[in-house]
Amino acid sequence: MERSTIVRVHEGLHARPATRFVKLAKGFESDVELVKDGKAVSAKSSVKLMLLAVKENQEVTVRANGADAIEAIEALIGYLENPKAGLDDEEPKPAADAVSDTPVASVGESALPAPGGPNGLRGVAASEGFAIGPAFAHFPPDIAGQGRMLQESEIAGEIDRFRAAIGAVQARMDKILAQDTLSGGDRGIVAALRDIAADDSLTGEAEGLIEGGNDAISAVITAASTIAADFSAVDDHYLNARADDVHAVGRQICLVLLGQDDVSLENIPEGAILIADDIGAWDLARAPLKRIGGVICGHGGATSHIAIIARSHGIPAVLGLGDSVNALRTAREVALDGTSGHVIIDPDAATRADFATRVEAAAKERAGLSVFKTVTPKLANGKVIEVAANIGSLEEIEAAQEAGAMGVGLFRTELLFMRHMHLPSEDMQAETYAALAEAFAPYPVIVRTLDIGGDKPIAGIEFPDEENPFLGWRGIRMCLDRPDIFKRQLRALLRAAVHGNIKVMLPMVADIEEVRQTRVLVDECAAELKAEGVPYATFDLGVMIETPAAVLIAPALAKEVAFFSIGTNDLTQYIMAADRLNPTVAKLNDVTNPAVMMAIELTAKAGVAAGIMVGMCGEAAGRPDLIARFLEMGLTELSMSPASIQRAKKTIMDLAAGA
Ligand code: PEP
Ligand code: MG
């Protein structure tokens, strides 16, 4: 018996709706299959359903065979036809962040000379600060099967052993899920892994292999690799990341079968430098972060999960070392500079002393600066300068508040989109922005609308192949072409504005029409919310000044917006025509170049003349050597990574005092 329908589930059967669908299907005795494009899979396996990659508005058939087939079809079709299904359930982060190495928050220059020497390596500067400490290499060994065929008489026992191991892994995950201390994100990761451990495709595949005479460990390894390969082969960035989840679950099952504990981070010594090829979300959720002195990884970039966690806990980190991380496997001691991305293996006495001085100086500086946490910096004329934080996730709120941030000058919304296997819903976005607004009220929270392009693809948006994505379909350009995505974000922002002081700014603006078109959409969204009876409040709309075009039309732009925020990271690369990620042209990519300083000055002049706020959220905003010039130009807001806030406040106070 079968029935076809068009899927209305919001954004299709991505992971959580797939799990829900499976739960529903499992409530029926009948065998149930879902068929898409002639391919049929069991509706009782969320892994298989995810791999079918069923999208919204696609036609599918539900096929059932058994005593309650009619009821099963009715219930499952009802689920598929419900556009609200999946809307209330957000996706957990992928276990291993597969996002690009592109620094979202490029860190500033190291205050001290960069370390070098024969034992030096260089990676992505992902979380600033110096660290030196004993190396703690975390390279969990590969697990191998027994490699012998089972006797017929051993098979039933091996299947029992396998089922007991699955049960033990699920129980272990349930125990972790029961902990109050688990954050929402970590809970999502563990819950996703538990779903996979319980999934028929993994257990079915492995049991089939055991029945064929394979030992349980070999069977689990093969089954996990097969399923992981299926996930890797799908043309979907986020389904690809599930491959790591499957491997993580397979590993846990094998360890139970071996009667071994995983190489755990629980015993990491105080102040040790954690070295790994990759640190999975599974490890991270259980790691004693307070004891970790620094992190070095082969994988990962500045936007990866580990980078965000490191930054929010103030742990210096160098990531993306690639295979060269292997050189650190046998290191006894490691020094790292999370600001420049340098790593030194077994430093000699001079380097060790140098780093010890740096770490001590940094600690001393931090201690000395902590009094500035609650300071409101003012110029000699009494004008308050807002020193705000650049953040990209709710996890970073605490670090920003601890630093004494006077609000958020740049909330990068990209991570919100990149972390999920589907576009974030309006509700989820509204909740996130409202949580931010509430956390910092009465200070403003400036949310930047989605600034993404083909270099950092996200699920749910098809980017064309472009010769030069940095000059292509990105930021406000993409948003205006996709009002479905843009309006959802604007509606969420209007709703969140009820909860605090939300301001909104547009990235990559190059043409005044982009602002005008956005305003039309904001008005449209407000009218819709009003008609729907949904509470909302208006917000100030500003623009980032980060293209040469925006600088040149700044006087006209200033008449149309409430504020400017100068994005020196991009402005420098576009003014100097020097890629911000290309080390070969790093010398040109210099904010202090007279051409860039002139662009900043022109912008400030235009903003000041029009009486609007001019701020800066590029990394230059936190540079003590440049702050005086920016203030002279008339900037009244500087937004930076939380680690730079207290130093910037001190710099401003020193200037005001004429020091
Ligand atoms: C900038 O370009 O200066 C900026 C703050 O934005 P991002 O670094 O996210 O491009
Ligand atoms: Mg930018």
XYZ file of C-alpha atoms and ligand atoms in Angstrom:
670
model
C 0.000 0.000 0.000
C 1.422 3.413 -0.856
C 0.593 7.097 -1.202
C 2.528 9.963 -2.766
C 2.702 13.538 -1.647
C 4.705 16.731 -1.917
C 6.922 17.350 1.114
C 5.980 20.528 2.931
C 8.214 19.998 5.968
C 10.161 23.197 6.383
C 13.411 22.735 4.434
C 12.873 19.030 4.066
C 13.862 15.990 6.077
C 17.108 17.299 7.513
C 18.345 15.577 10.661
C 15.853 16.496 13.369
C 12.702 16.143 11.246
C 14.160 12.880 9.928
C 14.532 11.628 13.505
C 10.982 12.678 14.303
C 9.685 10.984 11.178
C 11.503 7.802 12.177
C 10.066 7.919 15.682
C 6.615 8.203 14.179
C 7.288 5.313 11.762
C 8.611 3.117 14.549
C 5.266 3.470 16.322
C 3.772 1.181 13.669
C 4.308 -2.510 13.243
C 4.235 -2.361 9.463
C 7.365 -2.167 7.377
C 7.465 1.380 6.099
C 9.567 2.828 3.301
C 10.025 6.289 1.894
C 10.619 6.460 -1.845
C 12.222 9.367 -3.706
C 13.214 9.308 -7.379
C 12.700 5.539 -7.431
C 14.985 4.982 -4.452
C 13.324 3.337 -1.449
C 14.732 3.407 2.083
C 13.426 2.209 5.427
C 11.426 4.936 7.144
C 12.682 3.529 10.439
C 16.291 4.652 9.906
C 17.100 8.340 10.350
C 20.526 7.817 8.786
C 18.980 6.370 5.616
C 16.348 9.083 5.549
C 18.955 11.822 5.878
C 20.959 10.252 3.085
C 17.889 10.307 0.863
C 18.233 14.121 1.171
C 14.524 14.867 0.836
C 13.995 18.563 0.237
C 10.946 20.737 0.745
C 8.557 20.642 -2.257
C 9.875 17.331 -3.567
C 7.540 14.474 -4.356
C 7.907 11.302 -2.279
C 5.952 8.112 -1.738
C 5.258 6.442 1.595
C 4.970 2.681 1.223
C 3.725 0.448 4.042
C 3.183 -3.233 4.419
C 1.533 -4.751 7.491
C -1.476 -4.823 9.778
C -1.452 -1.077 10.521
C -0.326 0.070 7.059
C -3.285 2.431 6.533
C -2.734 4.221 9.847
C 1.029 4.404 9.254
C 0.597 5.977 5.831
C -1.946 8.441 7.136
C 0.257 9.566 10.020
C 3.448 9.816 7.983
C 1.834 11.628 5.080
C 0.307 14.018 7.615
C 3.793 14.729 8.962
C 5.268 15.279 5.509
C 2.494 17.676 4.555
C 2.893 19.801 7.675
C 4.923 22.919 6.856
C 5.497 23.542 10.554
C 7.205 20.187 11.053
C 10.855 20.769 11.808
C 10.442 24.469 12.420
C 10.617 24.205 16.188
C 13.541 21.827 16.215
C 16.930 23.289 15.553
C 19.825 21.279 14.307
C 22.759 20.419 16.523
C 26.143 21.572 15.371
C 28.048 19.130 13.223
C 30.463 17.202 15.413
C 33.422 18.360 13.408
C 33.061 21.800 12.029
C 33.752 21.564 8.364
C 33.784 25.257 7.743
C 36.550 27.002 5.908
C 39.766 28.273 7.368
C 38.817 31.802 6.546
C 39.394 33.819 9.681
C 36.094 35.364 10.734
C 37.916 37.323 13.350
C 41.347 37.950 11.996
C 43.495 38.758 14.952
C 45.770 41.743 15.076
C 49.546 41.818 14.966
C 51.445 40.317 17.830
C 52.685 42.980 20.204
C 56.021 41.193 20.472
C 58.265 39.950 17.672
C 57.045 36.717 16.106
C 58.904 33.635 17.240
C 60.724 31.606 14.647
C 63.658 29.190 14.646
C 64.132 25.720 13.296
C 61.375 24.196 15.428
C 58.793 26.724 14.385
C 55.488 25.939 12.662
C 52.767 28.255 11.505
C 49.038 27.702 11.473
C 45.811 29.680 11.620
C 45.819 32.206 14.456
C 42.481 31.181 15.935
C 42.462 32.463 19.503
C 44.886 35.099 20.646
C 47.361 34.939 23.513
C 50.683 33.299 24.377
C 51.075 29.938 26.042
C 53.885 27.614 26.954
C 53.468 24.327 28.720
C 53.880 20.559 28.670
C 52.638 18.970 25.473
C 49.554 16.782 25.827
C 49.300 14.847 22.589
C 45.792 13.584 21.959
C 45.997 11.191 19.024
C 43.590 8.388 19.849
C 44.962 5.189 18.293
C 43.157 3.625 15.371
C 41.136 0.601 16.322
C 41.552 -2.568 14.267
C 39.318 -5.633 14.109
C 40.520 -9.138 14.958
C 40.730 -9.995 11.289
C 39.653 -13.614 11.684
C 36.445 -15.239 10.513
C 34.069 -16.455 13.209
C 32.961 -20.062 13.550
C 29.258 -20.621 12.982
C 28.891 -21.430 16.701
C 30.392 -18.052 17.713
C 28.075 -15.844 15.689
C 25.080 -15.638 18.032
C 27.335 -14.798 20.960
C 29.112 -12.099 18.949
C 25.789 -10.521 18.012
C 24.816 -10.458 21.697
C 28.154 -8.843 22.530
C 27.576 -6.235 19.830
C 24.031 -5.459 21.050
C 25.268 -5.128 24.617
C 27.944 -2.695 23.423
C 25.348 -0.575 21.614
C 23.274 -0.539 24.799
C 26.289 0.513 26.851
C 27.131 3.354 24.472
C 23.554 4.600 24.518
C 23.497 4.412 28.318
C 26.754 6.363 28.463
C 25.319 9.032 26.193
C 22.087 9.165 28.194
C 24.147 9.748 31.311
C 25.950 12.633 29.653
C 22.637 14.038 28.397
C 21.297 13.988 31.945
C 24.039 16.349 33.166
C 22.769 19.827 33.984
C 26.115 21.324 33.073
C 25.827 20.419 29.389
C 25.277 23.486 27.208
C 22.478 23.505 24.648
C 24.932 23.083 21.770
C 26.797 20.226 23.415
C 23.519 18.536 24.275
C 22.538 18.695 20.606
C 25.812 17.072 19.571
C 25.512 14.209 22.034
C 21.839 13.711 21.171
C 22.738 13.471 17.481
C 25.396 10.862 18.238
C 22.929 8.894 20.340
C 20.470 8.879 17.424
C 23.140 7.411 15.182
C 24.091 4.758 17.756
C 20.451 3.705 17.915
C 19.928 3.753 14.167
C 18.954 0.613 12.312
C 21.315 1.311 9.446
C 24.397 1.116 11.628
C 23.173 -1.799 13.734
C 21.634 -3.598 10.731
C 24.765 -3.213 8.615
C 27.042 -4.362 11.443
C 24.854 -7.331 12.391
C 24.737 -8.415 8.759
C 28.530 -8.433 8.700
C 28.726 -10.414 11.953
C 26.278 -12.942 10.554
C 28.640 -13.228 7.610
C 31.398 -14.278 10.018
C 33.115 -10.971 10.838
C 34.069 -10.178 14.406
C 32.055 -7.385 15.998
C 34.856 -4.801 15.928
C 35.652 -5.351 12.255
C 31.915 -5.256 11.537
C 31.441 -1.943 13.338
C 34.470 -0.400 11.635
C 33.275 -1.502 8.198
C 29.649 -0.500 8.831
C 30.637 2.930 10.159
C 33.007 3.499 7.223
C 30.337 2.534 4.697
C 27.750 4.856 6.214
C 30.289 7.651 6.706
C 31.315 7.315 3.057
C 27.652 7.706 2.052
C 27.452 10.911 4.065
C 30.704 12.168 2.550
C 29.449 11.491 -0.961
C 26.280 13.595 -0.703
C 26.540 16.978 -2.328
C 25.715 18.777 0.902
C 28.320 20.378 3.115
C 26.468 19.594 6.324
C 25.545 16.035 5.555
C 29.256 15.563 4.822
C 30.024 16.598 8.396
C 27.802 13.774 9.729
C 30.479 11.338 8.524
C 32.560 12.370 11.537
C 29.604 11.704 13.825
C 29.280 8.178 12.463
C 33.000 7.501 12.975
C 32.775 8.873 16.535
C 29.896 6.539 17.360
C 31.638 3.557 15.735
C 34.708 4.265 17.818
C 32.722 4.356 21.052
C 31.100 0.994 20.258
C 34.487 -0.572 19.469
C 35.984 0.709 22.713
C 33.198 -0.927 24.704
C 33.790 -4.156 22.774
C 37.474 -3.928 23.626
C 36.703 -3.139 27.238
C 38.789 0.020 26.921
C 38.195 3.603 27.863
C 38.779 6.213 25.221
C 41.935 8.267 25.430
C 40.333 10.968 27.428
C 41.085 14.610 27.973
C 39.890 14.314 31.538
C 43.422 13.847 32.874
C 45.089 16.685 31.011
C 47.597 18.346 33.376
C 47.115 21.923 34.510
C 48.382 24.390 31.902
C 49.159 21.727 29.282
C 49.038 22.450 25.580
C 46.524 20.147 23.926
C 47.799 18.841 20.594
C 45.505 16.887 18.293
C 44.807 16.269 14.676
C 41.216 17.145 15.372
C 39.189 17.518 18.515
C 35.700 16.219 17.976
C 32.694 17.795 19.561
C 32.343 14.576 21.553
C 35.714 15.183 23.240
C 35.132 18.874 23.566
C 31.826 18.447 25.355
C 33.671 16.610 28.135
C 37.040 18.392 28.243
C 38.162 20.250 31.397
C 38.684 23.528 29.562
C 39.853 25.435 32.638
C 42.989 23.295 32.828
C 43.968 23.643 29.177
C 46.763 26.176 28.576
C 46.579 26.220 24.778
C 45.295 24.264 21.798
C 47.065 23.205 18.601
C 45.242 21.243 15.891
C 45.895 19.894 12.431
C 42.299 20.588 11.437
C 40.108 23.608 11.969
C 40.196 27.266 11.211
C 39.238 30.492 12.908
C 35.527 29.791 12.475
C 35.586 26.189 13.636
C 33.809 25.046 16.757
C 37.070 24.564 18.626
C 38.201 28.104 17.739
C 35.022 29.594 19.114
C 35.213 27.575 22.298
C 38.890 28.507 22.709
C 38.194 32.206 22.194
C 35.255 32.241 24.549
C 37.359 30.591 27.267
C 40.418 32.761 26.570
C 42.542 29.751 25.551
C 45.243 30.623 22.964
C 44.856 28.409 19.890
C 46.658 27.723 16.636
C 44.681 25.520 14.268
C 44.852 24.268 10.683
C 48.452 23.041 10.859
C 47.643 20.152 8.532
C 50.004 17.209 8.565
C 52.724 19.247 10.221
C 50.862 18.715 13.494
C 52.443 15.246 13.443
C 55.767 16.865 14.226
C 54.284 17.676 17.628
C 53.341 14.112 18.547
C 56.538 13.530 20.469
C 57.062 17.058 21.735
C 57.676 17.455 25.441
C 57.016 21.144 25.639
C 55.333 23.561 23.273
C 55.064 27.316 23.007
C 52.394 28.986 20.927
C 51.368 32.450 19.916
C 47.664 32.461 19.132
C 47.957 35.988 17.776
C 50.427 35.256 14.990
C 49.764 31.524 14.575
C 53.301 30.484 15.521
C 54.090 27.248 17.292
C 57.492 26.267 18.691
C 58.325 22.665 19.525
C 60.551 21.965 22.521
C 61.721 25.561 22.723
C 65.346 26.199 23.620
C 66.251 28.012 26.800
C 66.183 31.454 25.187
C 62.773 30.926 23.540
C 61.406 29.407 26.705
C 62.527 32.410 28.696
C 61.129 34.702 26.019
C 57.743 32.985 26.153
C 57.695 32.788 29.897
C 58.226 36.563 29.874
C 55.434 37.017 27.362
C 53.007 34.830 29.274
C 53.909 36.561 32.501
C 53.679 39.996 30.911
C 50.305 39.095 29.417
C 49.043 37.816 32.771
C 50.354 40.937 34.480
C 48.826 43.134 31.815
C 45.528 41.282 32.179
C 45.586 41.694 35.920
C 46.483 45.375 35.612
C 43.849 45.949 32.980
C 41.046 44.226 34.837
C 40.208 47.460 36.660
C 39.112 48.828 33.291
C 36.317 46.290 33.023
C 33.790 48.616 34.604
C 35.292 51.863 33.308
C 33.301 53.999 30.887
C 36.025 55.655 28.807
C 35.555 59.339 28.114
C 37.531 61.895 26.175
C 38.791 65.076 27.846
C 35.657 66.832 26.564
C 33.451 64.301 28.375
C 32.424 62.432 25.233
C 31.866 58.731 25.984
C 33.603 56.285 23.654
C 31.794 53.003 23.398
C 34.137 50.053 23.499
C 32.109 47.115 22.302
C 32.685 43.465 21.411
C 32.839 41.586 18.137
C 31.229 38.200 18.636
C 29.653 35.505 16.502
C 27.754 33.254 18.861
C 25.851 33.275 22.124
C 28.667 31.260 23.710
C 30.872 34.348 23.450
C 28.553 36.612 25.455
C 30.186 35.676 28.729
C 33.709 36.477 27.526
C 32.487 39.842 26.206
C 30.753 40.705 29.454
C 33.717 39.548 31.503
C 35.886 41.911 29.492
C 33.520 44.814 30.140
C 32.079 45.212 26.661
C 29.738 48.166 26.310
C 27.468 46.240 24.015
C 28.185 44.443 20.770
C 29.519 46.463 17.857
C 29.487 43.526 15.469
C 27.493 40.347 15.793
C 28.508 38.195 12.854
C 25.439 36.142 11.960
C 27.278 33.770 9.615
C 27.946 31.115 12.236
C 24.261 30.893 12.987
C 23.778 29.896 9.367
C 26.919 27.794 9.003
C 26.330 25.629 12.044
C 23.117 24.155 10.808
C 22.210 21.710 8.135
C 19.442 24.009 7.030
C 18.723 27.692 7.082
C 17.918 28.859 10.608
C 14.242 29.527 11.145
C 12.861 32.982 11.916
C 11.953 31.839 15.436
C 15.410 30.516 16.127
C 17.011 33.713 14.833
C 14.600 35.917 16.795
C 15.437 34.000 19.972
C 19.167 34.357 19.382
C 19.036 38.087 18.667
C 16.666 38.659 21.604
C 19.025 36.768 23.952
C 21.835 39.032 22.801
C 19.794 42.202 23.200
C 18.733 41.161 26.695
C 22.263 40.221 27.712
C 23.683 43.645 26.863
C 20.737 46.006 27.424
C 20.747 48.976 27.683
C 23.884 48.938 25.516
C 23.300 48.450 21.813
C 23.825 45.199 19.985
C 24.686 45.771 16.336
C 23.715 42.747 14.323
C 25.245 42.450 10.880
C 22.962 40.874 8.336
C 24.205 37.724 6.678
C 27.633 38.267 5.111
C 28.328 35.122 3.226
C 29.560 34.216 -0.219
C 30.733 31.317 -2.305
C 33.944 31.013 -0.294
C 31.953 29.855 2.747
C 29.003 27.942 1.338
C 26.084 27.228 3.606
C 23.319 24.679 3.440
C 20.180 25.973 1.786
C 21.803 28.521 -0.555
C 23.170 27.556 -3.940
C 26.202 29.647 -4.743
C 27.424 29.850 -8.308
C 31.028 28.897 -9.042
C 32.835 32.195 -9.164
C 36.301 33.123 -10.345
C 36.606 35.555 -7.481
C 34.104 35.061 -4.695
C 35.443 38.020 -2.694
C 34.266 40.264 -5.499
C 31.192 38.227 -6.183
C 27.744 37.322 -4.972
C 28.105 37.875 -1.276
C 26.813 39.919 1.648
C 24.077 42.379 0.861
C 24.187 41.424 -2.840
C 23.163 37.853 -2.133
C 20.616 38.893 0.506
C 18.799 41.265 -1.808
C 18.595 38.544 -4.446
C 17.182 36.115 -1.890
C 14.424 38.071 -0.118
C 13.089 34.803 1.313
C 16.273 34.445 3.377
C 16.802 38.160 3.981
C 13.241 38.884 5.082
C 13.337 36.018 7.541
C 16.392 37.612 9.151
C 14.894 41.108 9.106
C 11.629 39.866 10.631
C 13.604 38.097 13.364
C 15.539 41.314 14.045
C 12.352 43.404 14.251
C 10.932 40.889 16.722
C 14.124 40.842 18.795
C 14.237 44.652 18.935
C 11.377 44.471 21.449
C 13.819 42.905 23.921
C 16.611 45.473 23.935
C 18.673 47.876 21.907
C 19.064 46.153 18.546
C 20.707 47.967 15.651
C 21.235 46.437 12.253
C 24.017 46.961 9.748
C 24.542 45.875 6.193
C 27.816 44.374 4.961
C 29.585 44.964 1.649
C 27.479 47.966 0.692
C 28.733 49.517 -2.554
C 25.642 51.267 -3.879
C 23.085 53.469 -2.182
C 20.295 51.463 -3.814
C 21.256 48.511 -1.627
C 20.299 50.534 1.439
C 17.073 51.770 -0.126
C 16.006 48.307 -1.198
C 16.734 47.002 2.283
C 14.564 49.704 3.796
C 11.685 48.675 1.563
C 12.068 45.099 2.778
C 12.281 46.191 6.437
C 9.058 48.184 6.007
C 7.425 45.219 4.314
C 8.456 42.928 7.177
C 7.171 45.397 9.779
C 3.822 45.638 7.973
C 3.564 41.846 7.841
C 4.321 41.480 11.551
C 1.774 44.161 12.358
C -0.883 42.404 10.305
C -0.040 39.124 12.023
C -0.265 40.744 15.454
C 3.352 39.807 16.240
C 5.136 42.290 18.558
C 8.069 44.089 16.962
C 10.058 47.298 17.299
C 11.931 49.313 14.723
C 15.712 49.515 14.747
C 18.451 51.865 13.596
C 19.825 50.815 10.225
C 23.497 51.402 9.487
C 26.077 50.297 6.966
C 29.517 48.845 7.156
C 32.038 50.895 5.276
C 34.275 48.270 3.775
C 34.306 48.887 0.043
C 36.072 51.793 -1.692
C 32.708 52.642 -3.298
C 31.104 53.101 0.107
C 33.907 55.469 1.141
C 33.454 57.559 -1.989
C 29.682 57.835 -1.568
C 29.858 58.184 2.233
C 28.359 61.725 2.230
C 25.281 60.473 0.380
C 25.061 57.268 2.424
C 25.280 59.254 5.666
C 22.006 60.954 4.777
C 20.229 57.615 4.545
C 21.506 55.653 7.525
C 21.770 56.002 11.299
C 25.427 55.016 11.615
C 28.613 53.886 9.904
C 30.816 51.061 11.129
C 34.153 50.876 9.366
C 35.186 47.338 8.506
C 38.918 47.776 8.207
C 39.567 44.101 7.478
C 37.803 44.209 4.146
C 38.331 47.911 3.527
C 42.093 47.374 3.665
C 42.021 44.467 1.230
C 39.762 46.274 -1.220
C 41.550 49.649 -1.034
C 44.961 48.004 -1.386
C 43.741 45.302 -3.808
C 45.566 42.835 -1.545
C 43.796 39.642 -0.489
C 43.504 39.589 3.303
C 44.211 35.859 3.397
C 47.196 35.811 1.063
C 50.452 35.931 3.057
C 52.438 36.883 -0.050
C 50.766 40.275 -0.153
C 50.504 40.672 3.611
C 52.811 43.673 3.503
C 50.333 45.555 1.351
C 47.406 44.471 3.457
C 48.225 47.089 6.032
C 45.620 49.305 7.624
C 48.249 51.947 8.388
C 48.954 52.462 4.701
C 48.172 56.138 3.959
C 45.585 55.099 1.371
C 43.571 53.160 3.943
C 43.932 55.815 6.625
C 42.713 58.377 4.113
C 39.668 56.217 3.360
C 38.904 55.985 7.080
C 39.280 59.730 7.461
C 36.985 60.471 4.509
C 34.358 58.174 5.985
C 34.603 59.746 9.425
C 34.364 63.246 7.928
C 31.213 62.357 6.018
C 29.604 60.737 9.054
C 30.512 63.536 11.450
C 29.267 66.184 8.980
C 25.917 64.388 8.764
C 25.737 64.013 12.548
C 25.591 60.217 12.561
C 27.604 57.834 14.732
C 30.826 56.605 13.192
C 32.299 53.463 14.659
C 34.783 50.801 13.644
C 34.483 47.046 13.913
C 37.494 45.913 11.914
C 40.420 44.528 13.886
C 42.220 47.909 13.712
C 39.682 49.244 16.232
C 41.521 47.425 19.020
C 45.013 48.656 18.154
C 46.373 50.884 20.928
C 48.779 52.514 18.451
C 45.921 53.679 16.210
C 43.116 54.502 18.633
C 44.250 58.121 19.125
C 44.051 58.773 15.377
C 40.611 57.215 15.085
C 39.302 59.310 17.962
C 40.777 62.467 16.432
C 38.907 61.650 13.245
C 35.667 61.627 15.242
C 34.958 57.934 15.828
C 32.896 57.363 18.968
C 32.551 53.603 18.948
C 35.237 50.946 18.677
C 34.318 47.289 18.508
C 36.871 44.503 18.873
C 37.499 40.992 20.092
C 36.774 40.771 23.833
C 40.446 40.158 24.629
C 41.339 43.682 23.412
C 38.605 45.612 25.232
C 40.290 46.476 28.519
C 43.501 47.535 26.794
C 41.505 49.801 24.475
C 39.633 51.350 27.404
C 42.956 52.064 29.117
C 44.367 53.600 25.943
C 41.407 55.964 25.701
C 41.611 56.913 29.380
C 45.360 57.570 29.032
C 44.697 59.784 26.034
C 42.027 61.726 27.900
C 44.406 62.205 30.795
C 47.068 63.436 28.369
C 49.379 60.553 29.292
C 35.695 43.853 8.321
O 35.674 43.553 7.133
O 36.453 44.696 8.824
C 34.781 43.188 9.249
C 34.672 43.597 10.498
O 34.062 42.145 8.801
P 34.640 40.675 8.526
O 35.997 40.584 9.155
O 33.654 39.747 9.138
O 34.653 40.613 7.037
Mg 34.016 42.489 6.237
